[in-house]
Short mmCIF file of C-alpha atoms in Angstrom, two decimals:
data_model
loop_
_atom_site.label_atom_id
_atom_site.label_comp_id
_atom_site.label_asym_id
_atom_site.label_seq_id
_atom_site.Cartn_x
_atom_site.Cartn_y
_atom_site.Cartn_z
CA UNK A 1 -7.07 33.04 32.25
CA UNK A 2 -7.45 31.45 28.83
CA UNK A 3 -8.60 27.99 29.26
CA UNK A 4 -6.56 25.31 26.43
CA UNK A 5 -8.80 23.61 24.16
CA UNK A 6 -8.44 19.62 24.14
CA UNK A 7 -8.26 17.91 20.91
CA UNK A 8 -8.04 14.50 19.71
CA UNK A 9 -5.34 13.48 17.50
CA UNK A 10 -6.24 9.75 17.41
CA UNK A 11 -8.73 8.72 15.00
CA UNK A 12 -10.13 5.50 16.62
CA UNK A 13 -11.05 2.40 14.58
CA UNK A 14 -15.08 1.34 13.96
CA UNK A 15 -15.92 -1.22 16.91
CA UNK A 16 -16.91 -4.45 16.05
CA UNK A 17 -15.59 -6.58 18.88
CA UNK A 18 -17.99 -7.79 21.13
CA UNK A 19 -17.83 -4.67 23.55
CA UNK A 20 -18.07 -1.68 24.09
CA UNK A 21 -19.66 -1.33 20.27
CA UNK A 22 -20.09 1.75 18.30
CA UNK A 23 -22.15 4.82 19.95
CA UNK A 24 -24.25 6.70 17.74
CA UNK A 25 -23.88 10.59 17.56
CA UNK A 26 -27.41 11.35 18.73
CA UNK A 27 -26.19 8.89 21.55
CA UNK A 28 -23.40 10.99 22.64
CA UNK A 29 -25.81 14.21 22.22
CA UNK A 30 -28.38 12.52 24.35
CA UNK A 31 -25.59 12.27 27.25
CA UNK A 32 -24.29 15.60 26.74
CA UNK A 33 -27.05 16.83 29.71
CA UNK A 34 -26.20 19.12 32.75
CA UNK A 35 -25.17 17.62 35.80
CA UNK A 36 -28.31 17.56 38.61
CA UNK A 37 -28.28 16.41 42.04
CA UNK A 38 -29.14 12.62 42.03
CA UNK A 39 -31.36 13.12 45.59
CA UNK A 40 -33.38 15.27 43.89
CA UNK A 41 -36.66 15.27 42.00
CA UNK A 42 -35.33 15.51 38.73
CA UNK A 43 -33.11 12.32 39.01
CA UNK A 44 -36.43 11.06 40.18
CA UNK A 45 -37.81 11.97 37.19
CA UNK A 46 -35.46 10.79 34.89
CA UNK A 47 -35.17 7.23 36.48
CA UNK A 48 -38.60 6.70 36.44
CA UNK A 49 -39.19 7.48 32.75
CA UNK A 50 -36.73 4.77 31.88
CA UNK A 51 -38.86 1.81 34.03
CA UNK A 52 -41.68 0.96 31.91
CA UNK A 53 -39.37 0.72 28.37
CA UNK A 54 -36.87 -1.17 31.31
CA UNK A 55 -39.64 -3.85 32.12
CA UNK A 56 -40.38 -4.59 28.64
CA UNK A 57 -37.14 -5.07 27.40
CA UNK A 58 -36.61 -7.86 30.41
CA UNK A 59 -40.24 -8.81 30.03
CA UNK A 60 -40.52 -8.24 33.80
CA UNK A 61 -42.97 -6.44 35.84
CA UNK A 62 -40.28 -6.28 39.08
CA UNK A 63 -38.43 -2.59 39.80
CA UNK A 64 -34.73 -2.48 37.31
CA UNK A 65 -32.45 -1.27 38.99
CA UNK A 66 -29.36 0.83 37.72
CA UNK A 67 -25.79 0.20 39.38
CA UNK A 68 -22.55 2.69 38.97
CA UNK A 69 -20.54 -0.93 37.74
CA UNK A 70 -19.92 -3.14 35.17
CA UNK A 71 -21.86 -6.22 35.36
CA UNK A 72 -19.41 -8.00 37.18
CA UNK A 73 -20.42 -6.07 39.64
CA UNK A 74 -23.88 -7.52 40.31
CA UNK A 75 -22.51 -10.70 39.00
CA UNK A 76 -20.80 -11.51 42.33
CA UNK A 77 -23.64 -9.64 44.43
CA UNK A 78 -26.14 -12.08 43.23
CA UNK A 79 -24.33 -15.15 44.54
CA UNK A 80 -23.37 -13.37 47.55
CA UNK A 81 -26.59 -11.77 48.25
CA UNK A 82 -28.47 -15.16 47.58
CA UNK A 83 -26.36 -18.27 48.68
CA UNK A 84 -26.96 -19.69 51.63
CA UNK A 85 -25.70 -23.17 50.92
CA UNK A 86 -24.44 -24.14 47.62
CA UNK A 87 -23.95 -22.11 43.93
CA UNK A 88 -24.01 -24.70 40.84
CA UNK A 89 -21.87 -22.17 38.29
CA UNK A 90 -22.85 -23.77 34.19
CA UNK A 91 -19.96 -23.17 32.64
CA UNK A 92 -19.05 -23.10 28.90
CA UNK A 93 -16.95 -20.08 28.19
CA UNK A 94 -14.76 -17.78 29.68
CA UNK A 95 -17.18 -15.33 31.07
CA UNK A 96 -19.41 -18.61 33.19
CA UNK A 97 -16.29 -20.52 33.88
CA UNK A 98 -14.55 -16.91 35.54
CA UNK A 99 -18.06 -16.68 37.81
CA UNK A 100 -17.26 -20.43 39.95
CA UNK A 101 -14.36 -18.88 40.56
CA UNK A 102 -15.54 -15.49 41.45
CA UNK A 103 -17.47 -17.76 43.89
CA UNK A 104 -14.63 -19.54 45.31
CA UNK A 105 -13.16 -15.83 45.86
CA UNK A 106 -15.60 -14.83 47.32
CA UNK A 107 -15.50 -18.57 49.67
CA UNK A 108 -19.11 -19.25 48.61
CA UNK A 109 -19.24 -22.94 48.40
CA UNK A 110 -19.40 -23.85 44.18
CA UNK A 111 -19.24 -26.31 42.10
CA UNK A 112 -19.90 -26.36 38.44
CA UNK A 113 -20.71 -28.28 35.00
CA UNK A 114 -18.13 -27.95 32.80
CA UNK A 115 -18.51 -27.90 29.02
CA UNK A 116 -15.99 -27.91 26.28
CA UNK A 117 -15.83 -24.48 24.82
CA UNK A 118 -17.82 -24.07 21.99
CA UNK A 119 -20.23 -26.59 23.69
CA UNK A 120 -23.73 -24.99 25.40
CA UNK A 121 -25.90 -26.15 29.11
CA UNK A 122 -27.44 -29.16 28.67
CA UNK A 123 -30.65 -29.24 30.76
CA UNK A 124 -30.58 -32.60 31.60
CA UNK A 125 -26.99 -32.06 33.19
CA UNK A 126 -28.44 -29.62 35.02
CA UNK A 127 -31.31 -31.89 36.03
CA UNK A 128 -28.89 -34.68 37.26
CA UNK A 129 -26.83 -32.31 39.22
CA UNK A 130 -28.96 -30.49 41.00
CA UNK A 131 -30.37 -34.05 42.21
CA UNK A 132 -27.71 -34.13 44.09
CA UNK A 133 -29.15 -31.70 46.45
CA UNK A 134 -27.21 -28.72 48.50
CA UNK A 135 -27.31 -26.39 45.47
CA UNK A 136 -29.61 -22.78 46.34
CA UNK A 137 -28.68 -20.90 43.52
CA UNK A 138 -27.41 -21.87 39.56
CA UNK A 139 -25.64 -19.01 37.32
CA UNK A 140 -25.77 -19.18 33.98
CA UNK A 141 -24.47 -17.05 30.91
CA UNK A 142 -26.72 -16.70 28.31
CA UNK A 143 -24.60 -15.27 25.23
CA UNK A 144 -20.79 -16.39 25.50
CA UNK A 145 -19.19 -13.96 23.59
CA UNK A 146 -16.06 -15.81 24.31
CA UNK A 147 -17.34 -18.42 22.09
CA UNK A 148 -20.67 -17.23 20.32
CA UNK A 149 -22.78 -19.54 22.09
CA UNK A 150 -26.11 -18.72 23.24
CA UNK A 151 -27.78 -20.96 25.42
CA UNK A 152 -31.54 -21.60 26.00
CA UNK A 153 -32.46 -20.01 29.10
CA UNK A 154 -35.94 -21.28 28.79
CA UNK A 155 -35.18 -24.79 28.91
CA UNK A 156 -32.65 -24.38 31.57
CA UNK A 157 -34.92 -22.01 33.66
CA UNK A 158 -37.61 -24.68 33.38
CA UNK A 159 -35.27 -27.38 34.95
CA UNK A 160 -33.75 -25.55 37.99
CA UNK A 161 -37.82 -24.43 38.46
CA UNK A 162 -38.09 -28.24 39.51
CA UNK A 163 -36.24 -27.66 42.54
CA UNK A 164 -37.96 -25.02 44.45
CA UNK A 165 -35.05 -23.78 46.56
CA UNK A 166 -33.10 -22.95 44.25
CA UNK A 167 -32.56 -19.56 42.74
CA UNK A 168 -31.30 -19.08 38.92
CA UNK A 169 -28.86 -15.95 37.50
CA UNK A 170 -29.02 -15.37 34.33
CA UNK A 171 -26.17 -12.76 32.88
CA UNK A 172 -27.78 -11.10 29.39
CA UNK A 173 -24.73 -8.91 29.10
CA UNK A 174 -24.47 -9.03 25.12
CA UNK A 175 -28.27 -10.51 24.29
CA UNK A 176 -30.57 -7.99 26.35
CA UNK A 177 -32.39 -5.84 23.49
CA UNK A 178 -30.55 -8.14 20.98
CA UNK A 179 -32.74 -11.16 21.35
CA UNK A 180 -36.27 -11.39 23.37
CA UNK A 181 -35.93 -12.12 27.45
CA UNK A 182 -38.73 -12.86 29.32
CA UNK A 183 -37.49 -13.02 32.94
CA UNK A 184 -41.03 -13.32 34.78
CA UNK A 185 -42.62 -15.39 31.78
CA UNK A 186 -39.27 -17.81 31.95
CA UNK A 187 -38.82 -17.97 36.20
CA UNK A 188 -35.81 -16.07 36.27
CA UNK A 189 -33.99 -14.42 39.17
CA UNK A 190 -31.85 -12.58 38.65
CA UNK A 191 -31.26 -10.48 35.15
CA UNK A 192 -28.17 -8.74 34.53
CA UNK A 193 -26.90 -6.60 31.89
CA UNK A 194 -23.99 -4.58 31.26
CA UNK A 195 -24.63 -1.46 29.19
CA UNK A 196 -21.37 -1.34 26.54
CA UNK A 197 -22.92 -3.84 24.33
CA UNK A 198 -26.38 -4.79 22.57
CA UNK A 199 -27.46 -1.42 24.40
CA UNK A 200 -24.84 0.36 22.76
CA UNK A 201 -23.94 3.02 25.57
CA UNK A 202 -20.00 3.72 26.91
CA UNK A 203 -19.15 1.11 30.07
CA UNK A 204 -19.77 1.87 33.37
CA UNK A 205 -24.16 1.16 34.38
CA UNK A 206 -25.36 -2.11 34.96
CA UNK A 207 -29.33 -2.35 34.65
CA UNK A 208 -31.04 -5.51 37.11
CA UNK A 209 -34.03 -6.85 38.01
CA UNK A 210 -34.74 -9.41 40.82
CA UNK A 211 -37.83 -11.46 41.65
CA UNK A 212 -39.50 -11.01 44.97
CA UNK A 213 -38.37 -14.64 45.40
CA UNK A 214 -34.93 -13.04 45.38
CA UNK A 215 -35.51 -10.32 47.26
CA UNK A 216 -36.86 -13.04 50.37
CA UNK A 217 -33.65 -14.99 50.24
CA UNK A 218 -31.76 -11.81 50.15
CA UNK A 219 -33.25 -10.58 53.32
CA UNK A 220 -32.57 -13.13 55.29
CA UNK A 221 -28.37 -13.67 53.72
CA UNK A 222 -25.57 -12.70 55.72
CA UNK A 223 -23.01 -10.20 54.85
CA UNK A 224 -24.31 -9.26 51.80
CA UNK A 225 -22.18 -5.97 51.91
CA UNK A 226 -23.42 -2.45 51.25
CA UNK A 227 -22.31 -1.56 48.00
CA UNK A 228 -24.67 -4.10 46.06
CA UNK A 229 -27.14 -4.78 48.66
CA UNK A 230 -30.16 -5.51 46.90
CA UNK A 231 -32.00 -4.69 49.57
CA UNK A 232 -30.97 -1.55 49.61
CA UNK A 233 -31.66 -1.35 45.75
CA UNK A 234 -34.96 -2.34 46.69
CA UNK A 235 -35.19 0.30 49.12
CA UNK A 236 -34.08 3.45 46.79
CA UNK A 237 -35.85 1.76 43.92
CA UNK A 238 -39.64 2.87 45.59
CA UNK A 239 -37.98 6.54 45.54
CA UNK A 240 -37.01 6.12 41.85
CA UNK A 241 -33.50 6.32 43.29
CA UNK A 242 -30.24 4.15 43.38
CA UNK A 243 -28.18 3.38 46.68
CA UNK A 244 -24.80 5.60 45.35
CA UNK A 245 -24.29 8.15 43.24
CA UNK A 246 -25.39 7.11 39.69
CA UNK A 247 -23.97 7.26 36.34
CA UNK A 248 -25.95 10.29 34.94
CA UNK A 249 -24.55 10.71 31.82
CA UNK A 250 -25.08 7.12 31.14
CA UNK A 251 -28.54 7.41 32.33
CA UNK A 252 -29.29 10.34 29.88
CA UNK A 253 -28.08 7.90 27.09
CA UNK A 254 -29.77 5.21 28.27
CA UNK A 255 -32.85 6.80 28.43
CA UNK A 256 -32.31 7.72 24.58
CA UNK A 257 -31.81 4.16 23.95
CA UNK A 258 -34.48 2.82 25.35
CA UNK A 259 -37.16 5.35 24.08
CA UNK A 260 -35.47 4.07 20.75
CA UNK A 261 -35.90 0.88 20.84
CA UNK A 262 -39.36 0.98 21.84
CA UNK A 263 -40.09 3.59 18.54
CA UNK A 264 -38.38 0.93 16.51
CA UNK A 265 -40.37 -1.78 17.95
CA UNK A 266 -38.50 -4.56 20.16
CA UNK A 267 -39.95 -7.00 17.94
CA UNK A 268 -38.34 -5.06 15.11
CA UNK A 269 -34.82 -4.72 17.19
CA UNK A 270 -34.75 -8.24 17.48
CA UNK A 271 -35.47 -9.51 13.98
CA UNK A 272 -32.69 -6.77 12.76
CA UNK A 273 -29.86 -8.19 14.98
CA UNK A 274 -31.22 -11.59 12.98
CA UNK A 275 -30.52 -10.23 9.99
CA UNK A 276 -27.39 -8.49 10.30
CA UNK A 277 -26.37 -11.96 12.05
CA UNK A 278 -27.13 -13.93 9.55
CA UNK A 279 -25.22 -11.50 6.99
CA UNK A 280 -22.28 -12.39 9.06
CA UNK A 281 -22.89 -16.11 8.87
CA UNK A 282 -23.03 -16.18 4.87
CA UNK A 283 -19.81 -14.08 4.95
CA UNK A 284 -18.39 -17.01 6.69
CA UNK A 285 -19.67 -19.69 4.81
CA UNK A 286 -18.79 -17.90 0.60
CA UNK A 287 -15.32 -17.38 2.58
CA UNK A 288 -14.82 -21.57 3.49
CA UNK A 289 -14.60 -21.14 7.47
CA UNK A 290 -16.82 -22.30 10.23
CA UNK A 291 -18.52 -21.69 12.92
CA UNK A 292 -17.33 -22.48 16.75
CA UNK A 293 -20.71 -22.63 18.41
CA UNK A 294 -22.99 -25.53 17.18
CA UNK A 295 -26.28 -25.17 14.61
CA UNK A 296 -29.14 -23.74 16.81
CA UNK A 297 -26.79 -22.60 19.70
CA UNK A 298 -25.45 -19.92 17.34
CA UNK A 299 -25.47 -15.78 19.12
CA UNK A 300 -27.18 -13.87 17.07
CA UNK A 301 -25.66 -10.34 18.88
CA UNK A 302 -21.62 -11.42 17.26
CA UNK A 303 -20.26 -14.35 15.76
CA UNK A 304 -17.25 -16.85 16.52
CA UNK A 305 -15.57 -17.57 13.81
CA UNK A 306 -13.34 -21.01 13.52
CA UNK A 307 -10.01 -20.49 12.35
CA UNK A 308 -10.28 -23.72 10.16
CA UNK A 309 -8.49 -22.05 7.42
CA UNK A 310 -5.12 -21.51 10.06
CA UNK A 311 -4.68 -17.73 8.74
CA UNK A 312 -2.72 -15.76 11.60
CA UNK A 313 -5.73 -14.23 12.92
CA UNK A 314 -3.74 -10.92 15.28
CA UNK A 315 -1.69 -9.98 11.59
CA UNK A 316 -5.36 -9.97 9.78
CA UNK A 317 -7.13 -8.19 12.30
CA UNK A 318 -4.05 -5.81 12.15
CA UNK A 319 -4.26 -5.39 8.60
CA UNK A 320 -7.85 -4.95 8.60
CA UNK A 321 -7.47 -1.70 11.29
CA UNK A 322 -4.39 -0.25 9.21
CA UNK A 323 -6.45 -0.52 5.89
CA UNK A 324 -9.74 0.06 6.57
CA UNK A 325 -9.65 1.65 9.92
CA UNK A 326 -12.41 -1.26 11.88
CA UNK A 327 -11.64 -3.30 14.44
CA UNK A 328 -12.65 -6.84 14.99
CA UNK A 329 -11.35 -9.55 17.71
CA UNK A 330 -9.45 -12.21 17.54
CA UNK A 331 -9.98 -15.49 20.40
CA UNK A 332 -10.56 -15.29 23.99
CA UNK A 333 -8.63 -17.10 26.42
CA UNK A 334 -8.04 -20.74 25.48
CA UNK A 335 -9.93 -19.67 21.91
CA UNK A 336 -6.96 -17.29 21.02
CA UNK A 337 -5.62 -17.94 17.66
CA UNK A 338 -8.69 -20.61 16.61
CA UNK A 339 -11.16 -17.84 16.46
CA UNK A 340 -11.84 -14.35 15.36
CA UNK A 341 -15.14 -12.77 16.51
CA UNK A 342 -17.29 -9.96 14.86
CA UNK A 343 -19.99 -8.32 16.82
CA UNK A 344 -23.51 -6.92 15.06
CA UNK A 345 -25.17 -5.64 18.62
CA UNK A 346 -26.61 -2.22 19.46
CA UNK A 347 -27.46 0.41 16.60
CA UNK A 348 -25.67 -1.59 13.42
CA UNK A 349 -27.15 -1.23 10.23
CA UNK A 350 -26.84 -3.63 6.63
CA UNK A 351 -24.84 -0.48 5.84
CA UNK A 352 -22.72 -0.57 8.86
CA UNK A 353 -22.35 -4.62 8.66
CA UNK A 354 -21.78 -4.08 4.79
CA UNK A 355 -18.37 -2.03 5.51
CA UNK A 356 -16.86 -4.04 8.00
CA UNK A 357 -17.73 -7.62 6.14
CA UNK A 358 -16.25 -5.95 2.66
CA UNK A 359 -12.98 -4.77 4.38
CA UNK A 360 -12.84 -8.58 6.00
CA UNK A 361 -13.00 -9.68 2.25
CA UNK A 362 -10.86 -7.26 0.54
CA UNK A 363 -7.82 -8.36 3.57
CA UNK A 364 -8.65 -11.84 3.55
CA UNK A 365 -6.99 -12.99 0.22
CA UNK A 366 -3.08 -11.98 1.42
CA UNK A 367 -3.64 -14.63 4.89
CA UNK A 368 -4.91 -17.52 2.83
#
């Protein structure tokens, strides 16, 4: 029985939204493994030759553990795997403002700081509030892609280590690899990070570290679940094994990433994604917009782009993908329409940056 080969018609557009980003060919080769059995020694294998590379990037020296979700996923385990009285949420974007209310889902009691989008954590906010007393564990974001603001986990980590209770969650979605994280060095958690971005792999792993601080209140948390039990990552993790049936695929890529970015140098990675940043920023300044986020709270994985100039932002992104054939994004939530947002994570080059900032020019002159 001949067996019909599948083509693709479609050519997609060049990614520069802030996730998923562009996946390299030898990416895509890298995944392109044979299927093993995940109880067996060779998933063993291949899981533990992605831990030390794993460590460094989070600057951590606990187990990382891989889970078959998007970050979300571990998002809402941590506060439900490590509340037992109070979650403080810092909110500033869409992404930390959704997680208080992921918390009220999941009738954890919350409450939260609120900041104006476009605004970042204040540590002293965070000092005065958790004064209060009640709160066990604080969440923060650290790179808003909703609004380009990165906010200093150090600072904030050093605050909430005042109050010994209390627990901090830090989502790196779109900085891990991009920028340095030191999770141990800082007095971090929790570290999560969704694969589709600054790691540059297609959706669906979630890599995670916990302190052993973590793992204590964990074991002694009510209905934690099964699914993202992180004691039973804990548990798999000795056996260089995950709870469920992984991602493989993913894995295979991610262990190509990671060898990469270790052969490039993470010190390397990180002043790259500077530079390709700041190449972004000048674009915006020669072109007379601004910036959303504030001077020195600036991501330096994408950019947020203020629509001070008022040019309709969906008909120039459209024009840019009919023309040119790349995609960047316009605002999220309650930024639609005063924003437009071009990513530089994962494997970019000043090539790659070069294309998508010259096609932004040569479209910009019929919106203004």
């Amino acid at each position: 029985m001949a067996i019909a080969k599948l083509t693709t018609t479609v050519t997609l557009p060049k990614l520069y939204i802030p996730g998923p980003v562009n996946i390299s060919p030898l990416t895509y080769q890298a995944m392109n493994q044979p299927m093993m059995g995940h109880r067996g020694k060779d998933f063993a294998e291949l899981y533990a030759s992605i831990q030390p590379g794993l460590k460094q990037i989070i600057g951590t020296t606990r187990p990382v553990y891989l889970a078959p979700s998007s970050a979300w996923g571990v998002m809402e385990a941590a506060i439900r795997n490590l509340t037992q009285k109070k979650v403080l949420n810092l909110c500033c974007g869409a992404f930390s403002d959704k997680w208080y209310d992921v918390a009220l889902r999941c009738g954890i009691p919350a409450e939260k700081i609120q900041e104006e989008w476009g605004n970042y954590i204040k540590p002293d906010e965070v000092r005065s509030k958790l004064a209060e007393g009640g709160f066990d564990v604080v969440t923060l974001v650290h790179n808003e892609t909703s609004t380009g603001v990165m906010n200093d986990v150090a600072a904030i980590a050093k605050v909430v280590k005042e109050f010994p209770d209390v627990l901090l969650v830090v989502d790196t979605v779109s900085s891990l690899s991009a920028v340095p994280v030191k999770m141990d060095e800082w007095g971090v958690d929790v570290i999560i990070a969704g694969v589709q971005k600054a790691f540059a792999l297609p959706p669906g792993l979630n890599i995670f570290a916990i302190s052993e601080a973590a793992l204590e209140r964990a074991k002694s948390t009510p209905d934690r679940g099964y699914y993202f039990d992180f004691l039973e990552f804990e548990k798999h993790a000795i056996n260089n094994n995950t709870p469920t049936t992984p991602a493989i695929s993913i894995i295979y890529g991610l262990q190509h990433q990671v060898r990469g970015m270790l052969a490039e140098g993470l010190e390397n990675r990180y002043e790259r994604h500077a530079f390709l940043n700041a190449m972004v920023h000048n674009w915006v300044a020669a072109n007379g917009f601004k910036h959303f986020a504030p001077y020195g709270y600036q991501s330096k994985s994408l950019t947020a782009i203020s629509n001070n100039r008022e040019i309709d932002v969906p008909a120039y992104i459209e024009a840019i993908r009919a023309k040119h054939n790349i995609l960047i994004n316009g605002g999220y939530g309650k930024a639609k329409g005063i924003t437009f947002r071009v990513s530089n994570m994962g494997d970019e080059t000043v090539e790659t940056m070069s294309e998508v900032l010259e096609a932004m020019s040569d479209i910009l002159p019929g919106f203004i």
